Amino acid sequence: MILPLLGFSQYPSIENTNAPDDMTNQRQKMVREQIANRGVKDKKVLDAMLKIHRHRFVDESLRDKAHNDHPLPIGEGQTISQPYVVALMTEALKLKSDDRVLEIGTGSGYQAAVLAEIVKEVYTIEIRKGLAGKAEKLFNELGYKNIKVKYADGYFGWTEYSPFDAIIVTASANHIPPFLIRQLKEGGRLIIPLGSTLYYQTLTLATKKGGELEVEQMGGVAFVPMIGEAQKGR
Ligand code: SAH
């Protein structure tokens, strides 16, 4: 599949910090080869990933690797997810422009930025203070006004702004936190890497129907673990 070269003029809302730059070719190659060629079709997801300056979400020393086909370290032992996994998870949520989405595990902030390009409001929770602060600062620099960051244990969700149209958990757990199920709208979708091993999990998509979850497995992934309450007594 060959992607059309997309103009960027249709995005006047965010400052030109997201405008074409010397990494544009690398982003186009990343989206074409790693994402579109592997079957991700949602144009909103492809456009968001073409536009967002992914290299801004990693340390300067790693910027030349920012578009590689694997996760990268972001400090405190955590990682920014592989571009394809970000695309796959975002597409699976079938997002609409007026949706409100909750993310657990802000990390670098890249996934939240992808969501923020597509939906109306993004709420993201990070349990590591340093990462939460850094991501919030970057969102301000890049002009994102529709992302709210909270430094807390995401296991409990964000009641104040619930219910959400979609929830994305970007750290692994061996069960779906019940608070998140409660905070998901009827008909809403939740995606989470589920598994009991430290290194491999099954990407699991759950849809809330009649108060129950309809669950679909989407394949193997490797995420860092969800810490805090998720690990207590289990
Ligand atoms: N979405 C991120 C990548 C996530 S890495 C990105 O786009 O870069 C997983 C993140 O989940 C880490 O930053 C980790 O600190 C965070 N995390 C782990 N347990 C958590 C919890 N209980 N609540 C909120 N965040 C958590």
PDB file of C-alpha atoms and ligand atoms in Angstrom:
ATOM      1  CA  MET A   1       0.000   0.000   0.000  1.00  0.00           C
ATOM      2  CA  ILE A   2       1.303   3.430  -0.891  1.00  0.00           C
ATOM      3  CA  LEU A   3       0.264   6.279   1.321  1.00  0.00           C
ATOM      4  CA  PRO A   4      -0.506   9.604  -0.252  1.00  0.00           C
ATOM      5  CA  LEU A   5       1.778  12.387   0.879  1.00  0.00           C
ATOM      6  CA  LEU A   6      -0.366  14.322   3.267  1.00  0.00           C
ATOM      7  CA  GLY A   7      -0.350  18.064   3.549  1.00  0.00           C
ATOM      8  CA  PHE A   8      -0.219  19.479   7.043  1.00  0.00           C
ATOM      9  CA  SER A   9      -2.218  22.613   6.423  1.00  0.00           C
ATOM     10  CA  GLN A  10      -5.409  20.964   7.642  1.00  0.00           C
ATOM     11  CA  TYR A  11      -4.159  21.183  11.224  1.00  0.00           C
ATOM     12  CA  PRO A  12      -4.144  24.851  12.122  1.00  0.00           C
ATOM     13  CA  SER A  13      -5.218  24.277  15.721  1.00  0.00           C
ATOM     14  CA  ILE A  14      -1.892  23.101  17.128  1.00  0.00           C
ATOM     15  CA  GLU A  15       1.064  25.461  16.917  1.00  0.00           C
ATOM     16  CA  ASN A  16       3.649  24.841  14.215  1.00  0.00           C
ATOM     17  CA  THR A  17       5.612  22.734  16.695  1.00  0.00           C
ATOM     18  CA  ASN A  18       3.891  19.871  14.838  1.00  0.00           C
ATOM     19  CA  ALA A  19       4.602  21.256  11.359  1.00  0.00           C
ATOM     20  CA  PRO A  20       6.742  19.481   8.714  1.00  0.00           C
ATOM     21  CA  ASP A  21      10.389  19.366   9.778  1.00  0.00           C
ATOM     22  CA  ASP A  22      13.603  17.499   8.997  1.00  0.00           C
ATOM     23  CA  MET A  23      12.087  14.313  10.478  1.00  0.00           C
ATOM     24  CA  THR A  24       9.065  14.361   8.126  1.00  0.00           C
ATOM     25  CA  ASN A  25      10.600  11.769   5.797  1.00  0.00           C
ATOM     26  CA  GLN A  26      11.369   9.450   8.698  1.00  0.00           C
ATOM     27  CA  ARG A  27       7.805   9.727   9.982  1.00  0.00           C
ATOM     28  CA  GLN A  28       6.374   9.011   6.528  1.00  0.00           C
ATOM     29  CA  LYS A  29       8.601   5.956   6.197  1.00  0.00           C
ATOM     30  CA  MET A  30       7.618   4.756   9.702  1.00  0.00           C
ATOM     31  CA  VAL A  31       3.901   5.094   8.999  1.00  0.00           C
ATOM     32  CA  ARG A  32       4.120   3.512   5.549  1.00  0.00           C
ATOM     33  CA  GLU A  33       6.399   0.573   6.301  1.00  0.00           C
ATOM     34  CA  GLN A  34       5.649  -0.319   9.917  1.00  0.00           C
ATOM     35  CA  ILE A  35       1.998   0.650  10.225  1.00  0.00           C
ATOM     36  CA  ALA A  36       0.034   0.925   6.962  1.00  0.00           C
ATOM     37  CA  ASN A  37       1.848  -2.025   5.364  1.00  0.00           C
ATOM     38  CA  ARG A  38       0.944  -4.145   8.399  1.00  0.00           C
ATOM     39  CA  GLY A  39      -2.726  -3.492   7.967  1.00  0.00           C
ATOM     40  CA  VAL A  40      -3.621  -0.442  10.045  1.00  0.00           C
ATOM     41  CA  LYS A  41      -6.159   1.441   7.921  1.00  0.00           C
ATOM     42  CA  ASP A  42      -7.752   4.085  10.141  1.00  0.00           C
ATOM     43  CA  LYS A  43      -6.806   7.335   8.414  1.00  0.00           C
ATOM     44  CA  LYS A  44      -7.195   9.295  11.650  1.00  0.00           C
ATOM     45  CA  VAL A  45      -4.506   7.137  13.276  1.00  0.00           C
ATOM     46  CA  LEU A  46      -2.175   7.312  10.263  1.00  0.00           C
ATOM     47  CA  ASP A  47      -2.580  11.101   9.989  1.00  0.00           C
ATOM     48  CA  ALA A  48      -1.935  11.625  13.701  1.00  0.00           C
ATOM     49  CA  MET A  49       1.266   9.593  13.565  1.00  0.00           C
ATOM     50  CA  LEU A  50       2.448  11.399  10.425  1.00  0.00           C
ATOM     51  CA  LYS A  51       1.913  14.705  12.126  1.00  0.00           C
ATOM     52  CA  ILE A  52       3.195  14.247  15.678  1.00  0.00           C
ATOM     53  CA  HIS A  53       6.913  14.836  16.162  1.00  0.00           C
ATOM     54  CA  ARG A  54       7.644  11.482  17.790  1.00  0.00           C
ATOM     55  CA  HIS A  55      11.310  12.406  18.316  1.00  0.00           C
ATOM     56  CA  ARG A  56      10.216  15.100  20.800  1.00  0.00           C
ATOM     57  CA  PHE A  57       8.945  12.346  23.127  1.00  0.00           C
ATOM     58  CA  VAL A  58      12.379  10.718  23.574  1.00  0.00           C
ATOM     59  CA  ASP A  59      15.653  11.968  24.983  1.00  0.00           C
ATOM     60  CA  GLU A  60      17.755  14.024  22.585  1.00  0.00           C
ATOM     61  CA  SER A  61      20.422  11.340  22.542  1.00  0.00           C
ATOM     62  CA  LEU A  62      17.868   8.843  21.133  1.00  0.00           C
ATOM     63  CA  ARG A  63      16.217  11.074  18.541  1.00  0.00           C
ATOM     64  CA  ASP A  64      17.831   9.346  15.568  1.00  0.00           C
ATOM     65  CA  LYS A  65      16.223   6.096  16.784  1.00  0.00           C
ATOM     66  CA  ALA A  66      12.787   7.599  17.521  1.00  0.00           C
ATOM     67  CA  HIS A  67      11.192   6.089  14.398  1.00  0.00           C
ATOM     68  CA  ASN A  68      12.645   2.603  14.756  1.00  0.00           C
ATOM     69  CA  ASP A  69      10.391  -0.449  14.882  1.00  0.00           C
ATOM     70  CA  HIS A  70      10.758  -1.115  18.634  1.00  0.00           C
ATOM     71  CA  PRO A  71      10.172   0.497  22.036  1.00  0.00           C
ATOM     72  CA  LEU A  72      12.775   2.935  23.414  1.00  0.00           C
ATOM     73  CA  PRO A  73      13.786   3.813  26.984  1.00  0.00           C
ATOM     74  CA  ILE A  74      12.280   7.027  28.421  1.00  0.00           C
ATOM     75  CA  GLY A  75      13.952   6.927  31.864  1.00  0.00           C
ATOM     76  CA  GLU A  76      12.986   5.340  35.206  1.00  0.00           C
ATOM     77  CA  GLY A  77      13.125   1.907  33.521  1.00  0.00           C
ATOM     78  CA  GLN A  78      10.073   2.718  31.378  1.00  0.00           C
ATOM     79  CA  THR A  79       9.587   2.734  27.600  1.00  0.00           C
ATOM     80  CA  ILE A  80       7.773   4.541  24.796  1.00  0.00           C
ATOM     81  CA  SER A  81       5.827   1.863  22.904  1.00  0.00           C
ATOM     82  CA  GLN A  82       6.743   0.610  19.442  1.00  0.00           C
ATOM     83  CA  PRO A  83       4.997   2.778  16.788  1.00  0.00           C
ATOM     84  CA  TYR A  84       3.014  -0.190  15.402  1.00  0.00           C
ATOM     85  CA  VAL A  85       1.638  -1.116  18.827  1.00  0.00           C
ATOM     86  CA  VAL A  86       0.498   2.490  19.397  1.00  0.00           C
ATOM     87  CA  ALA A  87      -1.281   2.421  16.016  1.00  0.00           C
ATOM     88  CA  LEU A  88      -2.851  -0.998  16.557  1.00  0.00           C
ATOM     89  CA  MET A  89      -4.202  -0.138  20.021  1.00  0.00           C
ATOM     90  CA  THR A  90      -5.515   3.257  18.916  1.00  0.00           C
ATOM     91  CA  GLU A  91      -7.262   1.821  15.859  1.00  0.00           C
ATOM     92  CA  ALA A  92      -8.873  -0.925  17.954  1.00  0.00           C
ATOM     93  CA  LEU A  93     -10.651   1.708  20.080  1.00  0.00           C
ATOM     94  CA  LYS A  94     -12.639   2.901  17.001  1.00  0.00           C
ATOM     95  CA  LEU A  95     -12.477   6.492  18.198  1.00  0.00           C
ATOM     96  CA  LYS A  96     -14.810   9.296  17.186  1.00  0.00           C
ATOM     97  CA  SER A  97     -13.986  12.995  17.252  1.00  0.00           C
ATOM     98  CA  ASP A  98     -16.202  13.846  20.212  1.00  0.00           C
ATOM     99  CA  ASP A  99     -14.971  10.970  22.399  1.00  0.00           C
ATOM    100  CA  ARG A 100     -13.421  11.368  25.850  1.00  0.00           C
ATOM    101  CA  VAL A 101     -10.632   8.871  26.472  1.00  0.00           C
ATOM    102  CA  LEU A 102      -8.760   7.737  29.592  1.00  0.00           C
ATOM    103  CA  GLU A 103      -5.177   6.482  29.331  1.00  0.00           C
ATOM    104  CA  ILE A 104      -3.371   4.659  32.141  1.00  0.00           C
ATOM    105  CA  GLY A 105       0.430   4.991  31.860  1.00  0.00           C
ATOM    106  CA  THR A 106       1.298   8.397  30.345  1.00  0.00           C
ATOM    107  CA  GLY A 107       5.005   7.528  30.038  1.00  0.00           C
ATOM    108  CA  SER A 108       6.522   9.777  27.363  1.00  0.00           C
ATOM    109  CA  GLY A 109       3.108  11.186  26.445  1.00  0.00           C
ATOM    110  CA  TYR A 110       3.285   9.996  22.830  1.00  0.00           C
ATOM    111  CA  GLN A 111       0.186   7.757  22.981  1.00  0.00           C
ATOM    112  CA  ALA A 112      -1.783  10.556  24.664  1.00  0.00           C
ATOM    113  CA  ALA A 113      -0.761  12.956  21.873  1.00  0.00           C
ATOM    114  CA  VAL A 114      -1.941  10.462  19.238  1.00  0.00           C
ATOM    115  CA  LEU A 115      -5.303  10.234  21.045  1.00  0.00           C
ATOM    116  CA  ALA A 116      -5.493  14.019  21.409  1.00  0.00           C
ATOM    117  CA  GLU A 117      -5.218  14.475  17.640  1.00  0.00           C
ATOM    118  CA  ILE A 118      -8.253  12.234  17.156  1.00  0.00           C
ATOM    119  CA  VAL A 119     -10.662  12.861  20.052  1.00  0.00           C
ATOM    120  CA  LYS A 120     -12.042  15.811  21.996  1.00  0.00           C
ATOM    121  CA  GLU A 121     -10.577  15.129  25.446  1.00  0.00           C
ATOM    122  CA  VAL A 122      -7.779  12.921  26.770  1.00  0.00           C
ATOM    123  CA  TYR A 123      -7.248  12.133  30.459  1.00  0.00           C
ATOM    124  CA  THR A 124      -3.966  10.412  31.235  1.00  0.00           C
ATOM    125  CA  ILE A 125      -2.643   9.052  34.539  1.00  0.00           C
ATOM    126  CA  GLU A 126       1.001   8.330  35.388  1.00  0.00           C
ATOM    127  CA  ILE A 127       2.229   6.794  38.644  1.00  0.00           C
ATOM    128  CA  ARG A 128       5.818   8.087  38.321  1.00  0.00           C
ATOM    129  CA  LYS A 129       5.953  11.746  39.256  1.00  0.00           C
ATOM    130  CA  GLY A 130       8.983  12.600  37.119  1.00  0.00           C
ATOM    131  CA  LEU A 131       7.397  11.165  33.971  1.00  0.00           C
ATOM    132  CA  ALA A 132       4.017  12.803  34.671  1.00  0.00           C
ATOM    133  CA  GLY A 133       5.672  16.205  35.061  1.00  0.00           C
ATOM    134  CA  LYS A 134       7.833  15.835  31.975  1.00  0.00           C
ATOM    135  CA  ALA A 135       4.881  14.778  29.805  1.00  0.00           C
ATOM    136  CA  GLU A 136       2.719  17.622  31.046  1.00  0.00           C
ATOM    137  CA  LYS A 137       5.461  20.133  30.211  1.00  0.00           C
ATOM    138  CA  LEU A 138       5.821  18.701  26.714  1.00  0.00           C
ATOM    139  CA  PHE A 139       2.043  18.840  26.083  1.00  0.00           C
ATOM    140  CA  ASN A 140       2.159  22.535  26.970  1.00  0.00           C
ATOM    141  CA  GLU A 141       5.143  23.149  24.687  1.00  0.00           C
ATOM    142  CA  LEU A 142       3.399  21.377  21.805  1.00  0.00           C
ATOM    143  CA  GLY A 143       0.183  23.306  22.371  1.00  0.00           C
ATOM    144  CA  TYR A 144      -2.119  20.438  23.412  1.00  0.00           C
ATOM    145  CA  LYS A 145      -5.014  21.946  25.311  1.00  0.00           C
ATOM    146  CA  ASN A 146      -7.180  18.812  25.346  1.00  0.00           C
ATOM    147  CA  ILE A 147      -4.916  16.576  27.482  1.00  0.00           C
ATOM    148  CA  LYS A 148      -5.201  16.476  31.278  1.00  0.00           C
ATOM    149  CA  VAL A 149      -2.440  14.701  33.214  1.00  0.00           C
ATOM    150  CA  LYS A 150      -2.762  13.269  36.715  1.00  0.00           C
ATOM    151  CA  TYR A 151       0.026  11.895  38.906  1.00  0.00           C
ATOM    152  CA  ALA A 152      -1.663   8.933  40.614  1.00  0.00           C
ATOM    153  CA  ASP A 153      -2.212   5.182  40.541  1.00  0.00           C
ATOM    154  CA  GLY A 154      -4.295   4.606  37.416  1.00  0.00           C
ATOM    155  CA  TYR A 155      -5.748   1.416  38.883  1.00  0.00           C
ATOM    156  CA  PHE A 156      -8.520   3.576  40.350  1.00  0.00           C
ATOM    157  CA  GLY A 157      -9.213   5.455  37.124  1.00  0.00           C
ATOM    158  CA  TRP A 158     -10.391   9.070  37.203  1.00  0.00           C
ATOM    159  CA  THR A 159     -13.916   9.105  38.672  1.00  0.00           C
ATOM    160  CA  GLU A 160     -14.328  12.872  38.358  1.00  0.00           C
ATOM    161  CA  TYR A 161     -14.327  12.738  34.551  1.00  0.00           C
ATOM    162  CA  SER A 162     -15.938   9.335  34.096  1.00  0.00           C
ATOM    163  CA  PRO A 163     -17.609   7.654  32.271  1.00  0.00           C
ATOM    164  CA  PHE A 164     -15.239   7.433  29.293  1.00  0.00           C
ATOM    165  CA  ASP A 165     -15.967   6.397  25.722  1.00  0.00           C
ATOM    166  CA  ALA A 166     -12.708   4.449  25.655  1.00  0.00           C
ATOM    167  CA  ILE A 167      -9.926   3.422  28.037  1.00  0.00           C
ATOM    168  CA  ILE A 168      -6.386   2.456  27.031  1.00  0.00           C
ATOM    169  CA  VAL A 169      -4.042   0.842  29.531  1.00  0.00           C
ATOM    170  CA  THR A 170      -0.409   0.972  28.413  1.00  0.00           C
ATOM    171  CA  ALA A 171       1.092  -1.055  31.266  1.00  0.00           C
ATOM    172  CA  SER A 172       0.449  -4.759  31.784  1.00  0.00           C
ATOM    173  CA  ALA A 173      -1.676  -6.363  34.491  1.00  0.00           C
ATOM    174  CA  ASN A 174      -3.013  -9.841  35.198  1.00  0.00           C
ATOM    175  CA  HIS A 175      -6.596  -8.595  35.433  1.00  0.00           C
ATOM    176  CA  ILE A 176      -8.679  -5.665  34.255  1.00  0.00           C
ATOM    177  CA  PRO A 177      -8.958  -3.181  37.137  1.00  0.00           C
ATOM    178  CA  PRO A 178     -12.662  -3.197  38.176  1.00  0.00           C
ATOM    179  CA  PHE A 179     -12.628   0.591  38.649  1.00  0.00           C
ATOM    180  CA  LEU A 180     -11.834   0.996  34.954  1.00  0.00           C
ATOM    181  CA  ILE A 181     -14.701  -1.283  33.911  1.00  0.00           C
ATOM    182  CA  ARG A 182     -17.052   0.821  36.027  1.00  0.00           C
ATOM    183  CA  GLN A 183     -15.766   4.053  34.463  1.00  0.00           C
ATOM    184  CA  LEU A 184     -16.293   2.803  30.905  1.00  0.00           C
ATOM    185  CA  LYS A 185     -19.492   3.863  29.111  1.00  0.00           C
ATOM    186  CA  GLU A 186     -21.973   1.268  27.936  1.00  0.00           C
ATOM    187  CA  GLY A 187     -20.802   0.329  24.430  1.00  0.00           C
ATOM    188  CA  GLY A 188     -17.320   1.697  25.242  1.00  0.00           C
ATOM    189  CA  ARG A 189     -14.038  -0.082  24.529  1.00  0.00           C
ATOM    190  CA  LEU A 190     -11.090  -0.812  26.778  1.00  0.00           C
ATOM    191  CA  ILE A 191      -7.736  -2.154  25.622  1.00  0.00           C
ATOM    192  CA  ILE A 192      -5.066  -3.604  27.933  1.00  0.00           C
ATOM    193  CA  PRO A 193      -2.032  -5.913  27.733  1.00  0.00           C
ATOM    194  CA  LEU A 194      -3.230  -8.770  29.954  1.00  0.00           C
ATOM    195  CA  GLY A 195      -0.903 -11.433  31.285  1.00  0.00           C
ATOM    196  CA  SER A 196       0.753 -12.854  34.309  1.00  0.00           C
ATOM    197  CA  THR A 197       4.318 -12.965  33.016  1.00  0.00           C
ATOM    198  CA  LEU A 198       6.661 -10.047  33.299  1.00  0.00           C
ATOM    199  CA  TYR A 199       7.649  -9.970  29.653  1.00  0.00           C
ATOM    200  CA  TYR A 200       4.774 -11.143  27.453  1.00  0.00           C
ATOM    201  CA  GLN A 201       1.091 -10.413  27.528  1.00  0.00           C
ATOM    202  CA  THR A 202      -1.976 -10.727  25.306  1.00  0.00           C
ATOM    203  CA  LEU A 203      -3.380  -7.515  23.938  1.00  0.00           C
ATOM    204  CA  THR A 204      -7.001  -7.722  25.049  1.00  0.00           C
ATOM    205  CA  LEU A 205      -9.890  -5.642  23.763  1.00  0.00           C
ATOM    206  CA  ALA A 206     -13.025  -5.501  25.903  1.00  0.00           C
ATOM    207  CA  THR A 207     -16.349  -3.956  24.882  1.00  0.00           C
ATOM    208  CA  LYS A 208     -18.956  -3.138  27.550  1.00  0.00           C
ATOM    209  CA  LYS A 209     -22.328  -4.569  26.589  1.00  0.00           C
ATOM    210  CA  GLY A 210     -25.254  -4.761  28.990  1.00  0.00           C
ATOM    211  CA  GLY A 211     -22.824  -4.071  31.823  1.00  0.00           C
ATOM    212  CA  GLU A 212     -20.721  -7.137  30.892  1.00  0.00           C
ATOM    213  CA  LEU A 213     -17.440  -7.276  29.001  1.00  0.00           C
ATOM    214  CA  GLU A 214     -17.177  -8.925  25.617  1.00  0.00           C
ATOM    215  CA  VAL A 215     -13.520  -9.849  25.254  1.00  0.00           C
ATOM    216  CA  GLU A 216     -11.360 -10.288  22.162  1.00  0.00           C
ATOM    217  CA  GLN A 217      -7.681 -11.274  22.108  1.00  0.00           C
ATOM    218  CA  MET A 218      -5.495  -9.410  19.645  1.00  0.00           C
ATOM    219  CA  GLY A 219      -2.081 -11.088  19.877  1.00  0.00           C
ATOM    220  CA  GLY A 220       1.127 -11.010  21.890  1.00  0.00           C
ATOM    221  CA  VAL A 221       2.798  -7.850  23.177  1.00  0.00           C
ATOM    222  CA  ALA A 222       5.487  -6.905  25.697  1.00  0.00           C
ATOM    223  CA  PHE A 223       4.687  -4.025  28.065  1.00  0.00           C
ATOM    224  CA  VAL A 224       6.229  -2.857  31.328  1.00  0.00           C
ATOM    225  CA  PRO A 225       4.090  -3.881  34.328  1.00  0.00           C
ATOM    226  CA  MET A 226       1.416  -1.798  35.998  1.00  0.00           C
ATOM    227  CA  ILE A 227       2.658  -1.138  39.526  1.00  0.00           C
ATOM    228  CA  GLY A 228       0.784  -0.083  42.660  1.00  0.00           C
ATOM    229  CA  GLU A 229      -2.618  -1.513  43.552  1.00  0.00           C
ATOM    230  CA  ALA A 230      -2.653  -3.831  40.495  1.00  0.00           C
ATOM    231  CA  GLN A 231       0.134  -5.881  42.080  1.00  0.00           C
ATOM    232  CA  LYS A 232      -1.273  -6.087  45.614  1.00  0.00           C
ATOM    233  CA  GLY A 233      -2.462  -9.439  46.876  1.00  0.00           C
ATOM    234  CA  ARG A 234      -2.634 -10.994  43.445  1.00  0.00           C
TER     235      ARG A 234
HETATM  236  N1  SAH B   1       1.897   5.248  26.884  1.00  0.00           N
HETATM  237  C1  SAH B   1       3.314   5.489  27.087  1.00  0.00           C
HETATM  238  C2  SAH B   1       4.109   4.223  27.322  1.00  0.00           C
HETATM  239  C3  SAH B   1       3.737   3.562  28.579  1.00  0.00           C
HETATM  240  S1  SAH B   1       5.023   2.802  29.469  1.00  0.00           S
HETATM  241  C4  SAH B   1       3.938   6.258  25.947  1.00  0.00           C
HETATM  242  O1  SAH B   1       3.229   6.561  24.967  1.00  0.00           O
HETATM  243  O2  SAH B   1       5.100   6.606  26.049  1.00  0.00           O
HETATM  244  C5  SAH B   1       4.031   2.406  30.869  1.00  0.00           C
HETATM  245  C6  SAH B   1       3.829   3.565  31.822  1.00  0.00           C
HETATM  246  O3  SAH B   1       2.886   3.150  32.788  1.00  0.00           O
HETATM  247  C7  SAH B   1       5.093   3.924  32.593  1.00  0.00           C
HETATM  248  O4  SAH B   1       5.365   5.274  32.436  1.00  0.00           O
HETATM  249  C8  SAH B   1       4.743   3.575  34.023  1.00  0.00           C
HETATM  250  O5  SAH B   1       5.327   4.430  34.992  1.00  0.00           O
HETATM  251  C9  SAH B   1       3.245   3.720  34.019  1.00  0.00           C
HETATM  252  N2  SAH B   1       2.542   2.998  35.088  1.00  0.00           N
HETATM  253  C10 SAH B   1       2.840   1.815  35.665  1.00  0.00           C
HETATM  254  N3  SAH B   1       1.920   1.490  36.597  1.00  0.00           N
HETATM  255  C11 SAH B   1       1.018   2.501  36.606  1.00  0.00           C
HETATM  256  C12 SAH B   1      -0.162   2.762  37.381  1.00  0.00           C
HETATM  257  N4  SAH B   1      -0.590   1.919  38.299  1.00  0.00           N
HETATM  258  N5  SAH B   1      -0.840   3.899  37.123  1.00  0.00           N
HETATM  259  C13 SAH B   1      -0.423   4.796  36.179  1.00  0.00           C
HETATM  260  N6  SAH B   1       0.697   4.595  35.438  1.00  0.00           N
HETATM  261  C14 SAH B   1       1.396   3.471  35.649  1.00  0.00           C
END
